[in-house]
mmCIF file of C-alpha atoms in Angstrom:
data_model
loop_
_atom_site.group_PDB
_atom_site.id
_atom_site.type_symbol
_atom_site.label_atom_id
_atom_site.label_comp_id
_atom_site.label_asym_id
_atom_site.label_seq_id
_atom_site.Cartn_x
_atom_site.Cartn_y
_atom_site.Cartn_z
ATOM 1 C CA MET A 1 60.239 58.974 100.865
ATOM 2 C CA ALA A 2 58.985 57.428 104.102
ATOM 3 C CA GLU A 3 59.912 53.779 104.547
ATOM 4 C CA ASN A 4 56.352 52.526 104.030
ATOM 5 C CA SER A 5 55.414 55.092 101.397
ATOM 6 C CA VAL A 6 53.603 53.926 98.265
ATOM 7 C CA ILE A 7 55.070 56.968 96.492
ATOM 8 C CA SER A 8 58.400 55.892 95.002
ATOM 9 C CA PHE A 9 59.440 59.203 93.434
ATOM 10 C CA ARG A 10 58.362 62.851 93.574
ATOM 11 C CA ALA A 11 59.453 65.799 91.475
ATOM 12 C CA GLY A 12 57.597 69.058 90.950
ATOM 13 C CA PRO A 13 53.916 68.307 90.281
ATOM 14 C CA LEU A 14 54.597 64.619 89.694
ATOM 15 C CA ALA A 15 54.364 61.651 92.086
ATOM 16 C CA THR A 16 55.073 58.044 91.085
ATOM 17 C CA VAL A 17 53.448 54.850 92.351
ATOM 18 C CA SER A 18 55.475 51.715 91.542
ATOM 19 C CA MET A 19 53.850 48.275 91.245
ATOM 20 C CA GLY A 20 55.949 45.089 91.113
ATOM 21 C CA LEU A 21 55.205 42.735 88.240
ATOM 22 C CA PRO A 22 54.601 39.012 88.836
ATOM 23 C CA GLY A 23 55.327 35.989 86.655
ATOM 24 C CA ASP A 24 58.439 36.086 84.494
ATOM 25 C CA HIS A 25 59.060 39.676 85.651
ATOM 26 C CA GLU A 26 58.907 38.985 89.387
ATOM 27 C CA GLY A 27 61.791 40.635 91.192
ATOM 28 C CA LYS A 28 63.099 42.092 87.933
ATOM 29 C CA SER A 29 60.666 44.718 86.764
ATOM 30 C CA ALA A 30 57.816 46.966 87.843
ATOM 31 C CA THR A 31 55.277 49.183 86.191
ATOM 32 C CA ARG A 32 54.787 52.761 87.318
ATOM 33 C CA VAL A 33 51.902 55.212 87.201
ATOM 34 C CA PHE A 34 52.198 58.955 87.640
ATOM 35 C CA PHE A 35 50.034 61.511 89.425
ATOM 36 C CA VAL A 36 50.358 65.016 87.984
ATOM 37 C CA GLN A 37 48.789 67.806 90.030
ATOM 38 C CA GLY A 38 47.948 71.223 88.621
ATOM 39 C CA ALA A 39 46.214 74.143 90.280
ATOM 40 C CA ASP A 40 42.853 73.198 88.792
ATOM 41 C CA ARG A 41 42.946 69.525 87.901
ATOM 42 C CA LEU A 42 44.567 66.257 88.918
ATOM 43 C CA ALA A 43 45.635 63.695 86.323
ATOM 44 C CA LEU A 44 46.956 60.146 86.574
ATOM 45 C CA ILE A 45 49.072 58.739 83.744
ATOM 46 C CA ASP A 46 48.169 55.033 83.380
ATOM 47 C CA SER A 47 46.385 52.923 85.962
ATOM 48 C CA GLY A 48 48.851 50.038 86.355
ATOM 49 C CA ILE A 49 48.088 46.418 87.187
ATOM 50 C CA ARG A 50 45.219 45.010 89.199
ATOM 51 C CA ALA A 51 47.459 43.879 92.078
ATOM 52 C CA GLY A 52 48.618 47.477 92.513
ATOM 53 C CA TYR A 53 45.153 48.921 93.063
ATOM 54 C CA PRO A 54 45.437 49.115 96.893
ATOM 55 C CA ALA A 55 48.636 51.157 96.518
ATOM 56 C CA LEU A 56 46.816 53.542 94.173
ATOM 57 C CA VAL A 57 44.016 54.064 96.673
ATOM 58 C CA GLU A 58 46.544 54.602 99.474
ATOM 59 C CA ALA A 59 48.418 57.134 97.324
ATOM 60 C CA PHE A 60 45.463 59.519 97.406
ATOM 61 C CA ASP A 61 45.684 59.689 101.197
ATOM 62 C CA GLU A 62 49.451 59.994 101.182
ATOM 63 C CA LEU A 63 49.258 62.901 98.739
ATOM 64 C CA GLY A 64 46.547 64.607 100.777
ATOM 65 C CA LEU A 65 43.939 64.059 98.070
ATOM 66 C CA ARG A 66 40.483 62.552 97.837
ATOM 67 C CA ALA A 67 39.690 59.949 95.198
ATOM 68 C CA SER A 68 37.059 62.316 93.829
ATOM 69 C CA ASP A 69 39.841 64.847 93.091
ATOM 70 C CA LEU A 70 41.021 62.762 90.132
ATOM 71 C CA ASP A 71 39.786 64.479 86.985
ATOM 72 C CA LEU A 72 41.666 62.661 84.225
ATOM 73 C CA LEU A 73 43.162 59.221 83.642
ATOM 74 C CA LEU A 74 45.583 59.553 80.720
ATOM 75 C CA ILE A 75 46.514 56.283 79.010
ATOM 76 C CA THR A 76 49.886 55.803 77.324
ATOM 77 C CA HIS A 77 48.837 52.611 75.504
ATOM 78 C CA GLU A 78 46.535 49.627 75.676
ATOM 79 C CA HIS A 79 48.740 46.903 77.201
ATOM 80 C CA MET A 80 47.533 45.127 80.320
ATOM 81 C CA ASP A 81 50.083 46.578 82.763
ATOM 82 C CA HIS A 82 49.033 50.123 81.874
ATOM 83 C CA ILE A 83 45.226 49.887 81.937
ATOM 84 C CA GLY A 84 44.646 47.249 84.617
ATOM 85 C CA ASN A 85 42.768 49.548 87.021
ATOM 86 C CA ASN A 86 40.821 51.665 84.528
ATOM 87 C CA GLY A 87 37.430 50.278 85.516
ATOM 88 C CA PRO A 88 37.840 50.438 89.310
ATOM 89 C CA LEU A 89 39.331 53.945 89.132
ATOM 90 C CA LYS A 90 36.481 55.135 86.950
ATOM 91 C CA GLN A 91 33.976 53.760 89.488
ATOM 92 C CA LEU A 92 35.885 55.177 92.452
ATOM 93 C CA THR A 93 36.663 58.646 91.110
ATOM 94 C CA GLY A 94 34.352 59.421 88.199
ATOM 95 C CA CYS A 95 37.396 60.526 86.176
ATOM 96 C CA ARG A 96 37.420 60.888 82.387
ATOM 97 C CA ILE A 97 39.698 58.403 80.588
ATOM 98 C CA LEU A 98 41.638 59.689 77.585
ATOM 99 C CA GLY A 99 44.027 57.942 75.197
ATOM 100 C CA HIS A 100 44.992 57.330 71.587
ATOM 101 C CA SER A 101 42.012 56.435 69.382
ATOM 102 C CA ALA A 102 43.726 53.603 67.467
ATOM 103 C CA ARG A 103 43.301 50.951 70.198
ATOM 104 C CA ALA A 104 40.138 52.199 71.886
ATOM 105 C CA ASP A 105 38.392 48.911 71.059
ATOM 106 C CA ARG A 106 41.000 46.904 72.973
ATOM 107 C CA ILE A 107 40.865 49.186 76.013
ATOM 108 C CA ALA A 108 37.088 48.698 76.090
ATOM 109 C CA ASP A 109 37.283 44.879 75.959
ATOM 110 C CA ASN A 110 39.807 42.919 78.039
ATOM 111 C CA VAL A 111 39.339 39.635 76.173
ATOM 112 C CA LEU A 112 39.708 41.298 72.787
ATOM 113 C CA ASN A 113 42.807 43.048 74.110
ATOM 114 C CA ALA A 114 44.356 39.755 75.210
ATOM 115 C CA LYS A 115 43.410 37.752 72.139
ATOM 116 C CA THR A 116 44.663 40.305 69.640
ATOM 117 C CA ILE A 117 48.189 40.122 71.041
ATOM 118 C CA VAL A 118 48.593 36.835 72.959
ATOM 119 C CA HIS A 119 46.731 34.809 70.318
ATOM 120 C CA ALA A 120 47.690 36.979 67.350
ATOM 121 C CA PHE A 121 49.273 33.919 65.689
ATOM 122 C CA PRO A 122 48.481 30.173 65.746
ATOM 123 C CA GLU A 123 51.904 29.596 67.331
ATOM 124 C CA GLY A 124 50.778 31.687 70.298
ATOM 125 C CA GLU A 125 47.532 29.876 70.993
ATOM 126 C CA GLU A 126 49.309 27.569 73.452
ATOM 127 C CA PHE A 127 49.571 30.523 75.857
ATOM 128 C CA ASP A 128 46.809 30.942 78.425
ATOM 129 C CA LEU A 129 45.173 34.379 78.234
ATOM 130 C CA ASN A 130 45.083 34.698 82.012
ATOM 131 C CA PRO A 131 48.670 34.665 83.323
ATOM 132 C CA GLU A 132 50.384 37.968 82.605
ATOM 133 C CA TYR A 133 47.426 39.385 80.694
ATOM 134 C CA LEU A 134 43.824 39.041 81.889
ATOM 135 C CA ASP A 135 45.021 38.463 85.456
ATOM 136 C CA TRP A 136 46.773 41.824 85.356
ATOM 137 C CA MET A 137 43.516 43.675 84.617
ATOM 138 C CA ALA A 138 40.433 44.113 86.785
ATOM 139 C CA PRO A 139 37.366 42.452 85.239
ATOM 140 C CA GLU A 140 35.661 45.848 84.956
ATOM 141 C CA GLU A 141 36.897 47.605 81.817
ATOM 142 C CA GLY A 142 37.375 51.348 81.655
ATOM 143 C CA PRO A 143 36.797 52.457 78.053
ATOM 144 C CA LEU A 144 38.119 55.738 76.713
ATOM 145 C CA ASP A 145 35.860 58.766 77.129
ATOM 146 C CA GLY A 146 37.850 60.853 74.663
ATOM 147 C CA PHE A 147 40.927 60.788 72.459
ATOM 148 C CA LEU A 148 44.414 62.272 72.537
ATOM 149 C CA ALA A 149 46.547 63.063 69.490
ATOM 150 C CA ASP A 150 50.130 64.162 68.949
ATOM 151 C CA GLY A 151 50.583 67.804 69.929
ATOM 152 C CA ASP A 152 47.441 68.063 72.076
ATOM 153 C CA VAL A 153 47.917 69.891 75.376
ATOM 154 C CA VAL A 154 46.201 68.878 78.612
ATOM 155 C CA ASP A 155 46.048 71.982 80.824
ATOM 156 C CA LEU A 156 45.918 71.143 84.533
ATOM 157 C CA GLY A 157 46.099 74.771 85.673
ATOM 158 C CA GLY A 158 48.751 76.887 87.348
ATOM 159 C CA GLY A 159 51.139 76.509 84.421
ATOM 160 C CA ILE A 160 51.123 72.701 84.526
ATOM 161 C CA GLU A 161 50.548 71.530 80.967
ATOM 162 C CA LEU A 162 51.007 68.044 79.514
ATOM 163 C CA GLU A 163 51.869 67.993 75.826
ATOM 164 C CA VAL A 164 50.980 64.738 74.065
ATOM 165 C CA VAL A 165 53.922 63.125 72.257
ATOM 166 C CA GLU A 166 53.173 60.213 69.915
ATOM 167 C CA CYS A 167 55.607 57.297 70.470
ATOM 168 C CA LEU A 168 54.542 54.514 68.098
ATOM 169 C CA GLY A 169 56.282 51.178 67.575
ATOM 170 C CA HIS A 170 55.998 49.170 70.789
ATOM 171 C CA SER A 171 52.277 49.807 70.418
ATOM 172 C CA MET A 172 50.878 51.469 67.324
ATOM 173 C CA ALA A 173 48.755 53.622 69.641
ATOM 174 C CA GLU A 174 51.257 54.850 72.227
ATOM 175 C CA VAL A 175 51.707 58.378 73.538
ATOM 176 C CA GLY A 176 53.905 60.043 76.132
ATOM 177 C CA PHE A 177 53.467 63.321 77.978
ATOM 178 C CA PHE A 178 55.826 66.315 78.227
ATOM 179 C CA GLU A 179 55.295 68.425 81.353
ATOM 180 C CA ARG A 180 56.349 71.768 79.964
ATOM 181 C CA SER A 181 57.061 73.848 83.065
ATOM 182 C CA ASN A 182 59.641 71.422 84.502
ATOM 183 C CA ARG A 183 60.591 69.846 81.164
ATOM 184 C CA TYR A 184 59.802 66.300 82.303
ATOM 185 C CA LEU A 185 59.122 63.721 79.583
ATOM 186 C CA VAL A 186 56.915 60.868 80.852
ATOM 187 C CA ILE A 187 56.953 57.800 78.597
ATOM 188 C CA ALA A 188 55.929 54.215 79.140
ATOM 189 C CA ASP A 189 57.314 51.511 76.846
ATOM 190 C CA PRO A 190 59.054 52.924 73.758
ATOM 191 C CA LEU A 191 62.279 52.662 75.794
ATOM 192 C CA LEU A 192 62.445 49.306 77.579
ATOM 193 C CA PRO A 193 65.060 48.408 80.208
ATOM 194 C CA ALA A 194 67.846 45.989 79.337
ATOM 195 C CA PHE A 195 66.942 43.777 82.306
ATOM 196 C CA ASN A 196 63.493 43.082 80.840
ATOM 197 C CA PRO A 197 63.185 39.257 80.743
ATOM 198 C CA VAL A 198 61.305 39.246 77.423
ATOM 199 C CA LEU A 199 62.384 40.036 73.888
ATOM 200 C CA TYR A 200 62.086 43.712 72.889
ATOM 201 C CA LEU A 201 58.424 44.131 71.916
ATOM 202 C CA TYR A 202 57.680 46.131 68.764
ATOM 203 C CA GLU A 203 54.896 45.962 66.205
ATOM 204 C CA ASP A 204 56.932 47.553 63.405
ATOM 205 C CA PRO A 205 60.743 47.770 63.511
ATOM 206 C CA ASP A 206 60.976 50.758 61.166
ATOM 207 C CA VAL A 207 58.383 52.752 63.119
ATOM 208 C CA MET A 208 60.141 51.751 66.346
ATOM 209 C CA ARG A 209 63.432 53.155 65.045
ATOM 210 C CA GLU A 210 61.687 56.354 63.909
ATOM 211 C CA THR A 211 60.386 56.743 67.462
ATOM 212 C CA PHE A 212 63.888 56.269 68.892
ATOM 213 C CA ASP A 213 65.026 59.072 66.563
ATOM 214 C CA ARG A 214 62.078 61.255 67.558
ATOM 215 C CA ILE A 215 62.678 60.781 71.288
ATOM 216 C CA GLU A 216 66.345 61.657 70.818
ATOM 217 C CA ARG A 217 65.468 64.830 68.906
ATOM 218 C CA PHE A 218 62.796 65.748 71.442
ATOM 219 C CA ILE A 219 65.182 65.405 74.369
ATOM 220 C CA ARG A 220 67.771 67.580 72.664
ATOM 221 C CA GLU A 221 65.507 70.212 71.089
ATOM 222 C CA ARG A 222 63.187 70.669 74.057
ATOM 223 C CA ASN A 223 66.000 70.635 76.602
ATOM 224 C CA VAL A 224 64.347 67.814 78.559
ATOM 225 C CA GLU A 225 65.412 67.842 82.204
ATOM 226 C CA LEU A 226 64.228 64.373 83.214
ATOM 227 C CA VAL A 227 62.852 61.321 81.400
ATOM 228 C CA ILE A 228 60.435 59.442 83.635
ATOM 229 C CA LEU A 229 59.844 55.832 82.611
ATOM 230 C CA ALA A 230 57.267 53.172 83.375
ATOM 231 C CA HIS A 231 59.670 50.308 83.940
ATOM 232 C CA GLU A 232 62.756 51.802 85.533
ATOM 233 C CA GLU A 233 64.007 54.769 87.525
ATOM 234 C CA PRO A 234 63.987 58.318 86.095
ATOM 235 C CA ARG A 235 66.955 59.318 83.960
ATOM 236 C CA ASN A 236 68.548 62.657 83.208
ATOM 237 C CA ALA A 237 68.859 63.658 79.561
ATOM 238 C CA ALA A 238 72.314 62.170 78.988
ATOM 239 C CA SER A 239 71.381 58.869 80.594
ATOM 240 C CA ALA A 240 68.108 58.749 78.635
ATOM 241 C CA LEU A 241 70.013 59.260 75.375
ATOM 242 C CA ASP A 242 72.250 56.333 76.341
ATOM 243 C CA LEU A 243 69.105 54.256 76.812
ATOM 244 C CA VAL A 244 67.796 55.299 73.390
ATOM 245 C CA ASN A 245 71.024 54.058 71.813
ATOM 246 C CA ASP A 246 70.873 50.816 73.779
ATOM 247 C CA CYS A 247 67.269 50.253 72.651
ATOM 248 C CA ARG A 248 68.352 50.751 69.035
ATOM 249 C CA ARG A 249 71.127 48.230 69.582
ATOM 250 C CA ARG A 250 68.726 45.671 71.064
ATOM 251 C CA VAL A 251 66.224 45.944 68.198
ATOM 252 C CA ASP A 252 69.145 45.628 65.763
ATOM 253 C CA ALA A 253 70.331 42.565 67.699
ATOM 254 C CA VAL A 254 66.917 40.887 67.368
ATOM 255 C CA GLU A 255 66.961 41.374 63.615
ATOM 256 C CA ALA A 256 70.602 40.336 63.206
ATOM 257 C CA SER A 257 69.865 37.163 65.149
ATOM 258 C CA MET A 258 66.847 36.443 62.966
ATOM 259 C CA LEU A 259 68.815 36.804 59.729
ATOM 260 C CA ARG A 260 71.654 34.674 61.070
ATOM 261 C CA HIS A 261 69.282 31.815 61.954
ATOM 262 C CA ILE A 262 67.427 32.095 58.642
ATOM 263 C CA SER A 263 70.798 31.801 56.858
ATOM 264 C CA ASP A 264 71.949 28.900 59.032
ATOM 265 C CA HIS A 265 68.613 27.036 58.904
ATOM 266 C CA PRO A 266 67.000 27.576 55.474
ATOM 267 C CA GLY A 267 63.242 27.072 55.650
ATOM 268 C CA ILE A 268 63.139 27.743 59.411
ATOM 269 C CA GLY A 269 59.588 28.166 60.713
ATOM 270 C CA PHE A 270 58.088 30.936 62.809
ATOM 271 C CA ALA A 271 58.067 29.265 66.239
ATOM 272 C CA GLU A 272 61.546 27.766 65.828
ATOM 273 C CA LEU A 273 62.914 31.143 64.785
ATOM 274 C CA ARG A 274 61.333 32.731 67.863
ATOM 275 C CA ASP A 275 62.867 30.069 70.104
ATOM 276 C CA ARG A 276 66.351 30.374 68.650
ATOM 277 C CA VAL A 277 66.371 34.183 68.884
ATOM 278 C CA CYS A 278 65.051 34.128 72.463
ATOM 279 C CA ASP A 279 67.567 31.492 73.527
ATOM 280 C CA GLU A 280 70.440 33.409 71.959
ATOM 281 C CA GLN A 281 69.448 36.569 73.846
ATOM 282 C CA ASP A 282 68.534 34.732 77.069
ATOM 283 C CA LYS A 283 64.901 35.849 76.891
ATOM 284 C CA VAL A 284 61.690 33.998 77.701
ATOM 285 C CA ARG A 285 60.049 32.036 74.867
ATOM 286 C CA GLU A 286 56.591 33.593 74.961
ATOM 287 C CA TRP A 287 53.888 35.434 73.044
ATOM 288 C CA ARG A 288 55.514 38.885 73.071
ATOM 289 C CA ALA A 289 58.452 37.542 71.107
ATOM 290 C CA LEU A 290 56.127 36.293 68.367
ATOM 291 C CA VAL A 291 54.923 39.876 67.822
ATOM 292 C CA SER A 292 58.433 41.219 67.288
ATOM 293 C CA ILE A 293 59.598 38.287 65.155
ATOM 294 C CA ASN A 294 56.532 38.623 62.938
ATOM 295 C CA ALA A 295 57.036 42.391 62.602
ATOM 296 C CA SER A 296 60.613 41.982 61.399
ATOM 297 C CA LEU A 297 59.725 39.085 59.082
ATOM 298 C CA ARG A 298 57.174 41.357 57.380
ATOM 299 C CA ALA A 299 59.758 44.129 57.050
ATOM 300 C CA PHE A 300 62.408 41.744 55.679
ATOM 301 C CA GLU A 301 59.972 40.294 53.126
ATOM 302 C CA ALA A 302 58.832 43.749 52.009
ATOM 303 C CA SER A 303 62.437 44.837 51.425
ATOM 304 C CA GLY A 304 63.362 41.603 49.600
ATOM 305 C CA VAL A 305 65.868 40.421 52.207
ATOM 306 C CA ILE A 306 64.073 37.084 52.750
ATOM 307 C CA ARG A 307 61.432 35.047 50.951
ATOM 308 C CA ARG A 308 59.058 32.324 51.957
ATOM 309 C CA LEU A 309 59.899 28.662 51.433
ATOM 310 C CA GLY A 310 56.964 26.426 52.329
ATOM 311 C CA ASP A 311 56.016 27.292 55.895
ATOM 312 C CA GLY A 312 59.329 29.005 56.586
ATOM 313 C CA TRP A 313 61.832 31.535 55.263
ATOM 314 C CA VAL A 314 65.141 31.644 53.418
ATOM 315 C CA ARG A 315 67.518 34.489 52.553
ATOM 316 C CA ALA A 316 66.650 36.003 49.185
#
């Protein structure tokens, strides 16, 4: 790529725009969005964060496209770093916005989106909704115009087809896209990089593990050539399978740490458990960690591994 290019990666019909993340992620992580060009239609997978909007606009020129050429904005999931430019892009291009139906209400309402995850628990209410959530999204929302489900195919023309692949766990409304002609699998956050400064985010540990298994099977059975990720560089199949195994290990490590601290500190409360697990794994004590800790506490209780004691938990 040219030195000043806003396009960070190109392969076949796909072009990537990378946007650096601020706050705790600054200098460590980015989010990426992906143009996919067919003979008849142009799609963009995710819209990124608000600060990256100028790069998106510049990308049209660099790719020799007009903004009005964008037909579809395909959303992987509802989190702020993936939908931050929905509204402005809708106004600029007139595109249709498609995504999973389960979180359509959050995509249509920024404040609801932020509150339902940042302030999901009383222990998280200390966190301001603006830094690293509302500030990452333009004030103009871009609601979904239609829904995508597992197995749907988005035909862009000229043999470029995007097959929808459900990837639940990190979000319970997440999808990826398999570009069939080149065998590229584009996924956002079911596989998170090890250098991520926050605890592995999952809403259900069992569903998350099922998705790891599904991605592994998909890569093998569909002979995936390249896995293209939102938060790190593309990986070939072998390297992507290594990442799947590392993600399994990291989710296991979160749960092992939780059980160890519950055993060592009978009656430990929610926030203290979050802090001890984050400190042990050198991760930031913040709202995302509460989501994962709560998800595993629910799973442990349901399986009889732990039980409540007052406002905390003990091993059963």
